[in-house]
Structure formats: C-alpha cells, structure tokens
Coordinates of C-alpha atoms in Angstrom, one line a residue:
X5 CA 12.1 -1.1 14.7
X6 CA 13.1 -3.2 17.7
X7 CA 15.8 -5.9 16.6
X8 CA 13.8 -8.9 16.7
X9 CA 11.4 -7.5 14.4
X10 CA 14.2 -6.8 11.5
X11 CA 15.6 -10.2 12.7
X12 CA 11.6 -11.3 11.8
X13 CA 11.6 -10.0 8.4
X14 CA 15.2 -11.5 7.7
X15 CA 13.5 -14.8 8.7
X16 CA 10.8 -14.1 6.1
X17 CA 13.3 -13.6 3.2
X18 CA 15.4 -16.7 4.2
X19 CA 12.1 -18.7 4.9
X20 CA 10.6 -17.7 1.4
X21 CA 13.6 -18.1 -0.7
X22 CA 14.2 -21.8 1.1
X23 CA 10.9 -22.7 0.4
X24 CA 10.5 -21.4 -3.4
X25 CA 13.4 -23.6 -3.9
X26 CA 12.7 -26.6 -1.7
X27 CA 9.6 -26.9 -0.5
X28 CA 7.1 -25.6 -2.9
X29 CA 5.8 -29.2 -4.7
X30 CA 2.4 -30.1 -5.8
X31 CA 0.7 -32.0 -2.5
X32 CA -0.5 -35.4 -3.5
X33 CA -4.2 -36.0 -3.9
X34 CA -5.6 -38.5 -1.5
X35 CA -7.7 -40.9 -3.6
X36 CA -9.1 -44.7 -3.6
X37 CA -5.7 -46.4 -3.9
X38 CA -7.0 -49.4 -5.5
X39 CA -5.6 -50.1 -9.1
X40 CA -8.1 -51.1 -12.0
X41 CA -7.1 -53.9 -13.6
X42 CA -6.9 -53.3 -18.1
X43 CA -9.0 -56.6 -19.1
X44 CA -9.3 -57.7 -22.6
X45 CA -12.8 -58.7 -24.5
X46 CA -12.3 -61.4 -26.3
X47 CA -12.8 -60.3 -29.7
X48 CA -9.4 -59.1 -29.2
X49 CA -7.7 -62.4 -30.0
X50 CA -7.4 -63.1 -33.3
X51 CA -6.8 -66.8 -35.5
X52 CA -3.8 -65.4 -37.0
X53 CA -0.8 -66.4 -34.8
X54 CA 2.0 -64.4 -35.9
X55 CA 4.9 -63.8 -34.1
X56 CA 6.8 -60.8 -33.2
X57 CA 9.6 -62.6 -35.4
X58 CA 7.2 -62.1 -38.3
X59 CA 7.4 -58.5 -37.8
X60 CA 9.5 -57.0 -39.9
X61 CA 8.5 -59.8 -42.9
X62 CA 4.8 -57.5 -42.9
X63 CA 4.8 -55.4 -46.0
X64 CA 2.0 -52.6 -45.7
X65 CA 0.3 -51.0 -48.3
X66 CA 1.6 -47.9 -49.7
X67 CA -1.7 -45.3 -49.8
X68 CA -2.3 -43.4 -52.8
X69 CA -2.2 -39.6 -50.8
X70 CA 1.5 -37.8 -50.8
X71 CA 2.5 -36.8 -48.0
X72 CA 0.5 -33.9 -45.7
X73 CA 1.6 -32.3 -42.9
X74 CA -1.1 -29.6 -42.4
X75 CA -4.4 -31.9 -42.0
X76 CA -6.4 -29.4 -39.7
X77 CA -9.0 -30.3 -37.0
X78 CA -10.1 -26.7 -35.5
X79 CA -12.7 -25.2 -33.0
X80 CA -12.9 -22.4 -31.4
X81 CA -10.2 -22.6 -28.5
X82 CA -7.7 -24.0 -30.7
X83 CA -6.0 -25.3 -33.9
X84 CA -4.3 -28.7 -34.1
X85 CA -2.3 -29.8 -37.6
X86 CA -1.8 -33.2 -38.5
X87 CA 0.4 -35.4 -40.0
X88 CA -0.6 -38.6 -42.4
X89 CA 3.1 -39.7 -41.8
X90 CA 2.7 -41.6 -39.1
X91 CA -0.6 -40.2 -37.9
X92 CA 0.7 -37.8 -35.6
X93 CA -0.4 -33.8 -34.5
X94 CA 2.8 -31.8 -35.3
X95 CA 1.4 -28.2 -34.6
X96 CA -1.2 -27.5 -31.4
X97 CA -2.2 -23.4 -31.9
X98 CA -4.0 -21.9 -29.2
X99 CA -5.9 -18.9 -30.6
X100 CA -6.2 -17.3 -27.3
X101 CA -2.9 -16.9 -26.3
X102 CA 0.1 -14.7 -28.2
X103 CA 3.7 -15.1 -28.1
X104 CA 5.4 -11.5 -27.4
X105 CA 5.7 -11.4 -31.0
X106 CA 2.4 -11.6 -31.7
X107 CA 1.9 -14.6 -32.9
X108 CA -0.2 -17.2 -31.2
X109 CA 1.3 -19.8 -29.1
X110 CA 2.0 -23.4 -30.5
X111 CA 2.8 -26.0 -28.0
X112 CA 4.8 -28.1 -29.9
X113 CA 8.4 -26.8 -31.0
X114 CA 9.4 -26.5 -34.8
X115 CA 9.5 -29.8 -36.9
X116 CA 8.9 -31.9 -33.8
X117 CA 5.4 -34.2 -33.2
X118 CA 3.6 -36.2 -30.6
X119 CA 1.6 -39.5 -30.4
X120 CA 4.4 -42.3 -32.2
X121 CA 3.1 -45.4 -31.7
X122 CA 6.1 -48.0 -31.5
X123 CA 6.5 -52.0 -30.9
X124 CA 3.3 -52.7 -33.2
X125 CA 4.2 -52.7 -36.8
X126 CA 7.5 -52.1 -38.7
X127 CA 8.2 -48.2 -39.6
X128 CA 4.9 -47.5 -38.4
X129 CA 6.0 -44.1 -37.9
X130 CA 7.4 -43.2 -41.4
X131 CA 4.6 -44.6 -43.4
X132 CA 2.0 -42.7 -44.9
X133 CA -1.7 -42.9 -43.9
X134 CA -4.8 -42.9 -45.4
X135 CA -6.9 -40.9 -44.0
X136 CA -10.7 -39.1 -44.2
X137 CA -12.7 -36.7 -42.2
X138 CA -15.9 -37.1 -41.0
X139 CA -18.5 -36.0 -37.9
X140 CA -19.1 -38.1 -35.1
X141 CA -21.9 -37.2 -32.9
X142 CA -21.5 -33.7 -33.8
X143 CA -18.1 -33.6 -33.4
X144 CA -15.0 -33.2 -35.9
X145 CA -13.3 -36.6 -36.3
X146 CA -10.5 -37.6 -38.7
X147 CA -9.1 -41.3 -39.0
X148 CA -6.2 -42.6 -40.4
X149 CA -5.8 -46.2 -41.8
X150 CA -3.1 -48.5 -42.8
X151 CA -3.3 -51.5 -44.1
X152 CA -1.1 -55.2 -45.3
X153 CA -3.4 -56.8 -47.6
X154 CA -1.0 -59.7 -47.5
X155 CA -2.0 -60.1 -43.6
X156 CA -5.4 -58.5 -43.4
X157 CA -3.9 -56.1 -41.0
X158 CA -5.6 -52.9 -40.4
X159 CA -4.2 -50.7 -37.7
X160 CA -6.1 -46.9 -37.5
X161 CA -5.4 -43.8 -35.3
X162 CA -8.8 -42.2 -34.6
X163 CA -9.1 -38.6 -33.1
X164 CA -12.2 -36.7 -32.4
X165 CA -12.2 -33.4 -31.0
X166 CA -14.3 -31.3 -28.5
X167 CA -15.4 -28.1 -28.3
X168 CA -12.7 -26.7 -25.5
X169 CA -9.2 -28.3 -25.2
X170 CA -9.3 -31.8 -25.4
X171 CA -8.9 -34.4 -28.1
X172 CA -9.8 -38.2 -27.9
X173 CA -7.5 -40.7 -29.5
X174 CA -8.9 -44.0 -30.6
X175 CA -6.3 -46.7 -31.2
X176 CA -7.5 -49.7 -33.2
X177 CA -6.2 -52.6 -34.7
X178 CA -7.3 -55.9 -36.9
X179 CA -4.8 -59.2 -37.4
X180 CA -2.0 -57.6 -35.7
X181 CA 1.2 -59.8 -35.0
X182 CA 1.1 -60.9 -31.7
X183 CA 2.4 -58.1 -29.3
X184 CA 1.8 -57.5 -25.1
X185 CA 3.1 -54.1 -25.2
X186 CA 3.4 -50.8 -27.1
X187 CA 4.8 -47.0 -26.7
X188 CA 2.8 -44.2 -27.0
X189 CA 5.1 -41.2 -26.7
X190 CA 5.0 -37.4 -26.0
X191 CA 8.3 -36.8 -26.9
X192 CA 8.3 -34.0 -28.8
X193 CA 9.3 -31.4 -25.7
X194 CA 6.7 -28.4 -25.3
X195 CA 7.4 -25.3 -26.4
X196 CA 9.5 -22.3 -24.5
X197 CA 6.7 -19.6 -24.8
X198 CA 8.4 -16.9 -22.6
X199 CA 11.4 -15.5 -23.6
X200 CA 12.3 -12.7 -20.8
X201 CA 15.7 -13.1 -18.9
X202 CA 13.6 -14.0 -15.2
X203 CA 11.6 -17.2 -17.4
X204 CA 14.2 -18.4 -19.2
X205 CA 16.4 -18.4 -15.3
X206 CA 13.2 -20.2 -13.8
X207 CA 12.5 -23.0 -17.0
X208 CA 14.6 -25.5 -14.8
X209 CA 11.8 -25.0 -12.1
X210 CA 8.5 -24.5 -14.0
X211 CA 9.1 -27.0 -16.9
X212 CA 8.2 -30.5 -15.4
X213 CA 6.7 -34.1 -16.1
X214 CA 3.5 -34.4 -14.0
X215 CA 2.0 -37.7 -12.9
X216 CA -0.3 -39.7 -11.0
X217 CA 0.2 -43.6 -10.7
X218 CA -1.3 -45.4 -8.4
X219 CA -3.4 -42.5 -7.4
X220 CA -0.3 -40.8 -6.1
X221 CA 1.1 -37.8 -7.5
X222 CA 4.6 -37.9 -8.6
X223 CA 6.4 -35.1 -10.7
X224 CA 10.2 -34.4 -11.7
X225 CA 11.1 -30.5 -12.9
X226 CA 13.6 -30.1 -15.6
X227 CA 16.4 -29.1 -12.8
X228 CA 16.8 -32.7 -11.6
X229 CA 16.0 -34.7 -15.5
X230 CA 19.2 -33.1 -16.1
X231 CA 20.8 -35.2 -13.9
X232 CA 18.6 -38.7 -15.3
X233 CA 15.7 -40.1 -13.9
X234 CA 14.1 -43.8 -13.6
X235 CA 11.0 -44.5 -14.8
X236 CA 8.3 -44.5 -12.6
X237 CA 5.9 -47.6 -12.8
X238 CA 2.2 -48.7 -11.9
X239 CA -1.2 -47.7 -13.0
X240 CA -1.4 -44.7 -14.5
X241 CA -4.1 -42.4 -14.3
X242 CA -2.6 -39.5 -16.5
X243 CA 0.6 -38.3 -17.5
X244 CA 1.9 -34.5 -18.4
X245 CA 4.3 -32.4 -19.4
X246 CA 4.1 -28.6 -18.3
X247 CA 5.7 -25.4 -19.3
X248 CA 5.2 -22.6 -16.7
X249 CA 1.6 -21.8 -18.3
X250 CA 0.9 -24.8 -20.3
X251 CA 0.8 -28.2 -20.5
X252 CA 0.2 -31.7 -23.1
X253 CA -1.2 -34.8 -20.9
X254 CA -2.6 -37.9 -21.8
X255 CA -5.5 -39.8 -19.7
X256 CA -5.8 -43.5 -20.8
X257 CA -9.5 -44.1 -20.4
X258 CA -8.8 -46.2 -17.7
X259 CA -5.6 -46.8 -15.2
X260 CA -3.2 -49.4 -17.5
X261 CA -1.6 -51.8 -15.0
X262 CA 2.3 -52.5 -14.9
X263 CA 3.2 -49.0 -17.3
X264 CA 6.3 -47.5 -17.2
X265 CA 6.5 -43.9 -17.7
X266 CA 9.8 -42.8 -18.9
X267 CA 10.7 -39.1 -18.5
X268 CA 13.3 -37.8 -21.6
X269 CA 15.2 -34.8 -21.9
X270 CA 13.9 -33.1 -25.5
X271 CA 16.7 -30.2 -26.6
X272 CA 15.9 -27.4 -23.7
X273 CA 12.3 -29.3 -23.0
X274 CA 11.2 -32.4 -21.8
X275 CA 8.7 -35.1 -22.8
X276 CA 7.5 -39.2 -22.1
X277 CA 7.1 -42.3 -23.6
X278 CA 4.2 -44.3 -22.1
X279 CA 4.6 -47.8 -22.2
X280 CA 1.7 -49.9 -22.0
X281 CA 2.3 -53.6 -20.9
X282 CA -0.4 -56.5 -21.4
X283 CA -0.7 -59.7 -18.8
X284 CA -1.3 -61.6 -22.3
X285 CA -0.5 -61.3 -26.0
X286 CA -3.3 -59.7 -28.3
X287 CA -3.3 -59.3 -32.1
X288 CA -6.5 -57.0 -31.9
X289 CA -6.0 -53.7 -30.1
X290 CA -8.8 -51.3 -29.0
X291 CA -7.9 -48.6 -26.4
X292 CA -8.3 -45.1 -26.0
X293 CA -7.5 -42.1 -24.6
X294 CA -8.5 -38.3 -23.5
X295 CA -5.8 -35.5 -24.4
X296 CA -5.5 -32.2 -23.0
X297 CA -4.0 -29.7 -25.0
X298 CA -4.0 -25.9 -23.3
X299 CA -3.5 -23.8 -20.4
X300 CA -2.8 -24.9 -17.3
X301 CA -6.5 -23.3 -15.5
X302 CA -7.6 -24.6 -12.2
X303 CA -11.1 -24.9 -13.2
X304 CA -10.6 -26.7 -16.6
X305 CA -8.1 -29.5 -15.2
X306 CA -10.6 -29.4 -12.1
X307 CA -13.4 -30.8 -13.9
X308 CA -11.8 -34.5 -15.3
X309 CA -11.9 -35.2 -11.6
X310 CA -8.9 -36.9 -11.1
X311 CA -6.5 -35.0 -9.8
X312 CA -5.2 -33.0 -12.5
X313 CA -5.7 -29.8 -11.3
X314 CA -2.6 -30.7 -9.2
X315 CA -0.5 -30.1 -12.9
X316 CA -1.5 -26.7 -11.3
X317 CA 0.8 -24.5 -8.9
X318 CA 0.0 -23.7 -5.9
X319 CA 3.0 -23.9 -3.9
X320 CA 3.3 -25.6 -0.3
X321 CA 0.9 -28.2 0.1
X322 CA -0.4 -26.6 3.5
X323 CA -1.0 -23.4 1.6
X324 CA -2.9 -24.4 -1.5
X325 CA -6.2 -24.3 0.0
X326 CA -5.3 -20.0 0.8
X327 CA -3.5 -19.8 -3.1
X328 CA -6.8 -21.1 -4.8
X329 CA -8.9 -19.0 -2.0
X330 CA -6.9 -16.0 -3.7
X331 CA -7.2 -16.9 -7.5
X332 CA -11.0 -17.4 -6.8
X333 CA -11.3 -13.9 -5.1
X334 CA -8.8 -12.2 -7.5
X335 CA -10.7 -13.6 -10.3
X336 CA -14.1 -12.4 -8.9
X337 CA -12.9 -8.8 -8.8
X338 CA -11.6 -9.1 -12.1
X339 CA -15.0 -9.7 -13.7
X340 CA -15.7 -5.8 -12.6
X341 CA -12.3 -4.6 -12.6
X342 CA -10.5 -4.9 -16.1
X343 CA -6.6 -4.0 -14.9
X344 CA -5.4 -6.9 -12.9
X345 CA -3.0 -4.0 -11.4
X346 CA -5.7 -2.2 -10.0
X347 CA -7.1 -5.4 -8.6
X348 CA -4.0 -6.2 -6.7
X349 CA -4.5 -2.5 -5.3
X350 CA -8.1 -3.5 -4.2
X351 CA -6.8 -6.6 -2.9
X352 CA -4.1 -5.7 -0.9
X353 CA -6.3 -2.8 0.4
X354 CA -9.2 -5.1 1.4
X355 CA -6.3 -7.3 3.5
X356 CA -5.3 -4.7 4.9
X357 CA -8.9 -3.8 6.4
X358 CA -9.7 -7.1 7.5
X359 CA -6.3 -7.5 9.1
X360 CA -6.7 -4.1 10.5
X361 CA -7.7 -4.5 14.2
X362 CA -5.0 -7.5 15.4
X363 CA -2.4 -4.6 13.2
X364 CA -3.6 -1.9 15.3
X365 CA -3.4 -4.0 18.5
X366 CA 0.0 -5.6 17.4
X367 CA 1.5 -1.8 16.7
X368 CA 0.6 -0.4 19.7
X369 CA 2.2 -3.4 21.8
X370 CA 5.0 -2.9 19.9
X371 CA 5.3 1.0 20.8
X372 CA 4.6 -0.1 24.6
X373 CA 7.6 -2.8 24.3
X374 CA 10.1 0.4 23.2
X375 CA 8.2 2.6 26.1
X376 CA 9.6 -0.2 29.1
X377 CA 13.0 -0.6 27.5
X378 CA 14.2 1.1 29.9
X379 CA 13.1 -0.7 32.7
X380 CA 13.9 -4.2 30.6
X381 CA 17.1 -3.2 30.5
X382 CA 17.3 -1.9 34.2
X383 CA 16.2 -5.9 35.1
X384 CA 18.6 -6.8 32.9
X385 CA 21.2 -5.2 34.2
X386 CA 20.2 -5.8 37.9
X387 CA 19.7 -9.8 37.4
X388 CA 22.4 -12.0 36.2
X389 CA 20.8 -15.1 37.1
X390 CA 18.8 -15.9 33.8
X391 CA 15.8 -17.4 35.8
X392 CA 15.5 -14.8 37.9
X393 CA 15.8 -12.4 35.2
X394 CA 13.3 -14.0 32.8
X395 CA 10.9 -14.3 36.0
X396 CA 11.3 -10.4 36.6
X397 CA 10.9 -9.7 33.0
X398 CA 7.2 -11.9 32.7
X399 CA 6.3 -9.7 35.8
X400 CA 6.9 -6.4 34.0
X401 CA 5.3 -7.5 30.9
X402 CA 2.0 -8.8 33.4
X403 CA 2.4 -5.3 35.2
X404 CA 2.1 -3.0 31.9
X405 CA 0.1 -5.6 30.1
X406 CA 2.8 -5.9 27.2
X407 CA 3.0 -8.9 25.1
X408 CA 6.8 -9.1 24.1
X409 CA 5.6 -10.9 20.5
X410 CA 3.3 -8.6 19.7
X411 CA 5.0 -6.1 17.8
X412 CA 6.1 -9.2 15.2
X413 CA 2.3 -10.4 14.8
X414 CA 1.6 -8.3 11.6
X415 CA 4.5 -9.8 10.2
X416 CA 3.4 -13.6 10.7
X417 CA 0.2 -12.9 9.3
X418 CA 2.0 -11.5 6.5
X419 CA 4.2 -14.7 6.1
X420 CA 1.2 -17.5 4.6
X421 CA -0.5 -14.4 3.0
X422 CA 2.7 -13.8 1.1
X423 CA 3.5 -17.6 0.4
X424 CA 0.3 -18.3 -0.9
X425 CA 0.3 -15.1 -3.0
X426 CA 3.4 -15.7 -4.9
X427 CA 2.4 -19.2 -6.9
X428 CA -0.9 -17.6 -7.5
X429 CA 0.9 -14.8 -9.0
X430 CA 3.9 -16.4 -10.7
X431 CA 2.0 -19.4 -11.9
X432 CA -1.4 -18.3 -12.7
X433 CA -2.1 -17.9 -16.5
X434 CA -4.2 -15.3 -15.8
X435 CA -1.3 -13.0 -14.6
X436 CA 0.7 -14.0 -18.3
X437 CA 1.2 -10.8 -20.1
X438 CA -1.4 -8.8 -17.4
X439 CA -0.2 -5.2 -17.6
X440 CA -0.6 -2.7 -15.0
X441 CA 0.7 0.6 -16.6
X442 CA 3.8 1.7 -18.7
X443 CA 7.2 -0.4 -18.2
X444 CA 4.8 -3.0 -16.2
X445 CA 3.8 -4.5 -19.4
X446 CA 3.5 -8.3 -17.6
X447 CA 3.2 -8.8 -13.7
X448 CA 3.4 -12.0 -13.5
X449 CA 7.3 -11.0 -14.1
X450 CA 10.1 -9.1 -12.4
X451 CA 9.8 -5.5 -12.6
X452 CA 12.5 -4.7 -15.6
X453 CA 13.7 -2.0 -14.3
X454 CA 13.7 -2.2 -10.2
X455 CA 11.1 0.5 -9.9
X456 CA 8.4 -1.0 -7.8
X457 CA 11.3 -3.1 -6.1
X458 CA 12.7 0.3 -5.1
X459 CA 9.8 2.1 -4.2
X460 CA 9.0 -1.0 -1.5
X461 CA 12.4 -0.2 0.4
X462 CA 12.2 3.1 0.5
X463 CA 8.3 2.8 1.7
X464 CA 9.8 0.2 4.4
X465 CA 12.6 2.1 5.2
X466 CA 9.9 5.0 6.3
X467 CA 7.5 2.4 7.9
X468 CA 10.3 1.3 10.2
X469 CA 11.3 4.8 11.3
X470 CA 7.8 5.6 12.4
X471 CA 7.4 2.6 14.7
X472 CA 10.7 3.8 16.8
X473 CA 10.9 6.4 19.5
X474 CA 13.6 8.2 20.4
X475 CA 15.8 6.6 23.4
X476 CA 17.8 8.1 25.7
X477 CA 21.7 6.9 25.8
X478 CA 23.0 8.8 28.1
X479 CA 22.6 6.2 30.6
X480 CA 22.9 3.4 29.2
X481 CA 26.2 1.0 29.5
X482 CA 28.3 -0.4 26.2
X483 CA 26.3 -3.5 25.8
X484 CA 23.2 -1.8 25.9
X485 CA 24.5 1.1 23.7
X486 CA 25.7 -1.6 20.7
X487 CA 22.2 -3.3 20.5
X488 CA 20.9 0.3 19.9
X489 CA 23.7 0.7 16.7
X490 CA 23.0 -2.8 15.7
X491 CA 19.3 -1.4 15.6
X492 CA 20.3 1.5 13.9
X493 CA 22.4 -0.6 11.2
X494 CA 19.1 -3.0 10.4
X495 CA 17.0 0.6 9.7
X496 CA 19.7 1.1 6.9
X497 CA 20.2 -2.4 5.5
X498 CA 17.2 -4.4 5.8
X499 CA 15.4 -2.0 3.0
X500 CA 18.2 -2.5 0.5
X501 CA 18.7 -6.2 1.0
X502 CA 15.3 -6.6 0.8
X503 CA 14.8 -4.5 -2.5
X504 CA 17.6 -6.9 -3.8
X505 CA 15.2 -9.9 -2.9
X506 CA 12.3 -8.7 -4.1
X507 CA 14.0 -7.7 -7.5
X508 CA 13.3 -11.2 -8.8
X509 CA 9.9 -11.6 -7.4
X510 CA 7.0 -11.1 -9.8
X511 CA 6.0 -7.3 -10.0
X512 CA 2.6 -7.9 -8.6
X513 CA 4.1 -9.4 -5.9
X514 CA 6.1 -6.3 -5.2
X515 CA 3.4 -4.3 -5.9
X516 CA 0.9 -5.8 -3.6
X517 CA 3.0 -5.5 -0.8
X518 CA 4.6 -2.5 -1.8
X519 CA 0.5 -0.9 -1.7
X520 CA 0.4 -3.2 1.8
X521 CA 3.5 -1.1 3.0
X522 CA 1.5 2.1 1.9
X523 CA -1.7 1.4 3.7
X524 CA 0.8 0.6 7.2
X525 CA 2.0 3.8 7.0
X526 CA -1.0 5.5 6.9
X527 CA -2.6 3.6 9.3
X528 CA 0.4 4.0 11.7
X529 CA 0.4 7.6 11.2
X530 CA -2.8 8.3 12.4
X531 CA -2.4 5.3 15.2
X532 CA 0.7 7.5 16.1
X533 CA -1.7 10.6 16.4
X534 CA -4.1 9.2 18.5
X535 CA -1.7 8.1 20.6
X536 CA 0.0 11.0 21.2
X537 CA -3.3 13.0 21.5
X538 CA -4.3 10.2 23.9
X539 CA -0.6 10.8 25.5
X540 CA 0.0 7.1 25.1
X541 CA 3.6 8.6 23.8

C-alpha cells in the first residue's frame, strides 16, 4: 500500500471519530417560518373575576374514589397506566419491545409520571380525580374531573387514545381564577432501556431534548444539560425527549406563541416543562394536544408532517438523504431475508458490485503508480526545483496515462458510504437486539468480544499486502529507502489501530465492512491474475 493511501485511511478514522462527536446533529427542516398566532373564542372569558390572589382561598371537592394508580387505557401497540392523583400516565408499556430481561419496555422510570399541570389551581397535582371511561368515536377515552362547588370550577384532563402510538390530551376548564399561563411538564426523565457497557458510555450522546420552534429545529443531548441550559422560547410546534430508540413528545394542536421550553436534568435522564403563555387572562381553558409515545421509526414520525422525523438519527445533515436511502433498501431486503446479519452480507455485497468498475479502474492505477516509482523517484531525484519537478512529474503521469489519486478513489467512495451507514446502524430501532449468530446477540452494539473487529484487520492487513509489489532497494538513496520503512511500518500498524477503532463501532458496522474487505480481496486477486496473465505486472 503506497503511503498516501494508509495516510487516506488514517484520515478516514480521524474524520469519522471527529464527526461522530461533533458534527453529527439533526439538519433543520426548512419550513413556512411564519408563527400562528393561539387566539381565544370568546366563550373562554368567564363573569367570575377571580384573582390569582384568590387562588389558594379555592377549596376543591374531595371525590369519593381512593386513590388508583393502575387506570389502564390499552391497544394493541401499547399499554399506558394512569393515575387519578393528579390525572397523570405513570407507566407507558410498549408490548413490542423487551428489555434484556425479558420484560417489556416501559418508558417512564419507576415511581415517576408525566403531564403535571401547574399555575392553574392549588395542589392540582396531589388531588384525587374523578374519573370514568367511555368510547369516543370508536376510540377508548377516559376523563378526569375535579371540581369547587363553592366556585363552580370544573377543570378535566381528557385523553383518547388511537390505535398505534399516540394519545390525545384534552385540557378543559369552567370558572377558573383568572390565569395567562400554565406548565404542562414531561418531567418524569425516560427510561434507560439498554444496559450494555458501550449504551450506558454513549447515553450522554443519544439521550436528548428534541424541538422545533419557530419552525427551526433545536435539540440539546444530555452531554451539554449537564453543564445547564436556557430555555429556548417561541412557537412551538412539538417538543421531545429521546432515549437512543425511544422517545415521549408533545404536539400542541397548534404552535403556542411566546412558550418557553425548559430542558431539566431528571436523575441519569432528562425531561421539560412546557410553559404556555397567554397575550390575555382567561378563566375558561380549552386546548389540546397530540402525544407520541413509542419508537423512534422514520415512517411513523414521518407521517405528522411536521418535522418530527428529524427526532430521528441520521447523522450529518448532508448525509441523511444516503442514511434513509439505506434504511429504506435494508428494510426492503429484510421483508425476504429474516437475519438482519445476512442482509448486511447482501448489502455490502451488492455495493460492492455496483462500485465494482471505478474499484477495478482505481486498483489498477494504483498498481501502475508503484510500477513508475522508479522513475518518480529518478525525477525526483534529478529535479530540485519544485516546479520543475512537479511539471516533469504531470508529464510522466500524461505519458503512462497514471492518475496519481487513483489508487485512493475506493477509499473516498467508502468514506459517505460508511458515514451514512453508521447512524443507520447505531440508531435504527430496527437493528435493537438484531442478532446475527452466536456471541452477536445485538448488532446494533460493539462486538463483546473483538471478534469481527479482529477479523477486519487481519482481512485488511492481507488486502494491503496484495496491492504492493516488490521494489528494488538496491539503488535507491536514504531518503528514498526510509519512505519505503515508513511504508513498511503503516502495513503493520494501520490494521491494529484500526481494529482498536472499530472495537467501539456497532458490530454490523464492522461486519459490513469487514464482508466489504472480503469481496476486495477476491476481486483483487483475480484483478492481480489477469494482470499478470495480461503481463501488466
């Protein structure tokens, strides 16, 4: 391998590990940037004037229920548990997704809860609700009343669920003291569902508060809520908090003008508080909102239709066109193909024909770059004078029709393939516990126990010894003869720093490019043999 091609792939690793720790952040939809203003009908306003200083004089009525905390709206995708203190969802079970203890995933952590209303009524939160269940339009519904009878104040929390993973939350309320705010909150953190060494390392990355106000996308990962964040402000158009395959987010039903959204650390999580701010005071309140409870799928965030597919991860903005292109495809073969191993096999073999001719073409300028070395470094040698040198140098490459870059082509097709791969692979939900065979129990992980990481250097190591030819020393001078030992050094440690890099990669990762490195060889074997045959070596 000629210097500047190890020098290439050195790039690769720096480039990629730079990026997956700098660069990589959601792109920002590009959307109609005019804010919808939140109007008020006028049944809203209400004859009873009280004052916010009145608010803690309001006695509501006790109900007659104890308290429950397992109140269960269900369908078929998942299981959500209510509580009638306060009116809140304290457990959210999806039933298609386990925990590595077989249990299925809840994304709310133990004794926690979401959807507190604050700012409306005293000890709102602890009070206990009526409530009753019902159908609306076909669809489970369950409501929960309180009310003051002193006051004639009736405040409800009305949800209704759907058949996939969404919930709508109705917010109503009758004689209300006079408020122009309130705080809905999503503070409850969401819950760590993988426990291996490599998520639990990556939770400061993955775990994140995704938003768009103002019809611009604006996120903040764990990593740098650590170190405190202000609250963004302006219309908000939805608000989540994501794990690395899951997520909780709230869609008002439309954009709330002059909201705060107020990121919170929660124990090893995050969460929000959504503040809603009125241009008036109301004492009747009516507003409502969607709520997506699930996995974070392309397709499903996809179809709201305003921008949430970006909670998604795709990585660099200029590469997420090429990382869904490769989810799309990898799904397609999957519908046919149960093992998502083997379909990383396929995949990487189906690159590897389509990327076949330019390879061929690349390899064999490469072997005619090492077959003029000699007279490069004659011209070298002979011209001092840079110019000069570099003019005598573009007339030998002309004269043996050698492109110098050539032999570093495969690799910079490589690079976006590889970029666009790893999100899809490290991200996708579909890759969560996907097992290929034995020890590779979950690809979407590093390989436990170096195995595929291994088997890619030693595959490189061979791949690089067949693209050299042997080179004469005996003439050449010490400069000359160094570059040849600093070659000889890259052969032997490029393969085991790169096995160290791609030791915390995702094992499909490594084992698509690990199968890529397979294919090379084979196809620069019998390159090799035809061009000895042909005596083009």
């Amino acid at each position: 391998m000629e210097k500047r091609t190890a020098l290439a792939i050195l790039l690769i690793a720096v480039v990629y590990w730079f990026s997956a720790q700098y660069l990589w952040k959601p792109a920002s939809p590009v959307q109609n940037t005019v804010g919808k203003t939140h109007t008020e009908p006028m049944d809203r306003v209400s004859d009873i004037q009280m004052t916010s200083s009145d608010r803690n004089q309001i006695l509501l009525q006790d109900s007659d229920k104890d308290r429950e905390d397992d109140i269960i709206l269900s369908n078929s995708k998942m299981k959500i548990s209510f509580s009638n203190v306060g009116a809140v969802i304290n457990k959210v079970i999806l039933n298609d997704f386990e925990l590595s203890a077989h249990q299925q995933v809840n994304l709310i952590p133990d004794h926690r809860s979401i959807l507190q209303i604050t700012d409306l009524l005293p000890d709102i939160n602890e009070r206990v609700f009526d409530y009753t269940k019902s159908f609306e339009n076909n669809r489970q519904t369950i409501t929960f009343e309180i009310i003051s009878n002193e006051h004639d104040i009736v405040f409800r929390k009305r949800f209704v669920m759907h058949d996939d993973y969404l919930i709508e939350m109705f917010l109503e309320g009758e004689n209300l003291p006079n408020f122009d705010s309130y705080t809905l909150s999503m503070n409850s953190g969401i819950s760590v569902t993988e426990t291996n060494k490599a998520a639990i390392k990556d939770m400061k990355n993955s775990f994140k508060i995704v938003s768009q106000i103002n019809w611009e996308l604006r996120s903040i990962p764990l990593s740098k809520l650590s170190k405190g964040a202000a609250p963004f402000t302006g219309s908000v158009n939805w608000a989540a908090v994501r794990s690395k395959y899951f997520t909780m987010a709230i869609i008002p039903d439309e954009p709330v003008m002059a909201t705060s959204l107020n990121p919170n650390l929660i124990g090893e999580t995050m969460g929000f508080d959504l503040k809603i701010k009125y241009s008036h005071p109301l004492t009747n309140l009516n507003d409502q909102y969607k709520i997506y409870l699930g996995p974070v799928v392309y397709h499903n965030l996809k179809k709201y239709d305003n921008g949430m597919e970006n909670i998604a991860e795709f990585g660099a903005k200029w590469l997420r066109w090429l990382a869904k292109l490769f989810l799309i495809f990898i799904q397609f073969l999957h519908k046919y193909i149960g093992n998502y191993g083997v379909v990383i096999i396929i995949f990487a073999l189906i690159l590897k024909f389509l990327l076949s001719p330019l390879t061929n073409k690349a390899l064999n300028a490469g072997k005619q770059m090492q077959k003029i070395q000699p007279y490069v470094k004659e011209i070298q040698t002979k011209y001092k004078d840079i110019k000069k040198q570099q003019e005598e140098l573009r007339k030998l490459y002309k004269e043996h029709k050698v492109n110098p870059l050539g032999g570093c082509l495969p690799l910079l097709l490589q690079m976006p393939i590889f970029f666009a791969l790893y999100p899809v692979l490290r991200y996708s939900i579909e890759f969560r516990q996907a097992s290929f065979f034995g020890w590779l129990s979950d690809l979407s992980e590093p390989d436990p126990y170096w195995v595929l990481p291994i088997a890619m250097g030693i595959f490189m190591f061979v791949q690089q010894k067949m693209t050299q030819t042997a080179q004469d020393t005996s003439q050449m001078d010490e400069k000359q003869l160094a570059m040849v030992q600093s070659q000889k050094m890259m052969l032997y440690m490029m393969p085991p720093f790169m096995v160290f890099i791609f030791s915390s990669l995702p094992a499909g990762l490594v084992l698509y490019w690990t199968t890529f490195n397979v294919f090379s060889i084979i196809q620069q074997y019998f390159l090799n043999k035809k061009n000895k045959k042909e005596g083009k070596i």
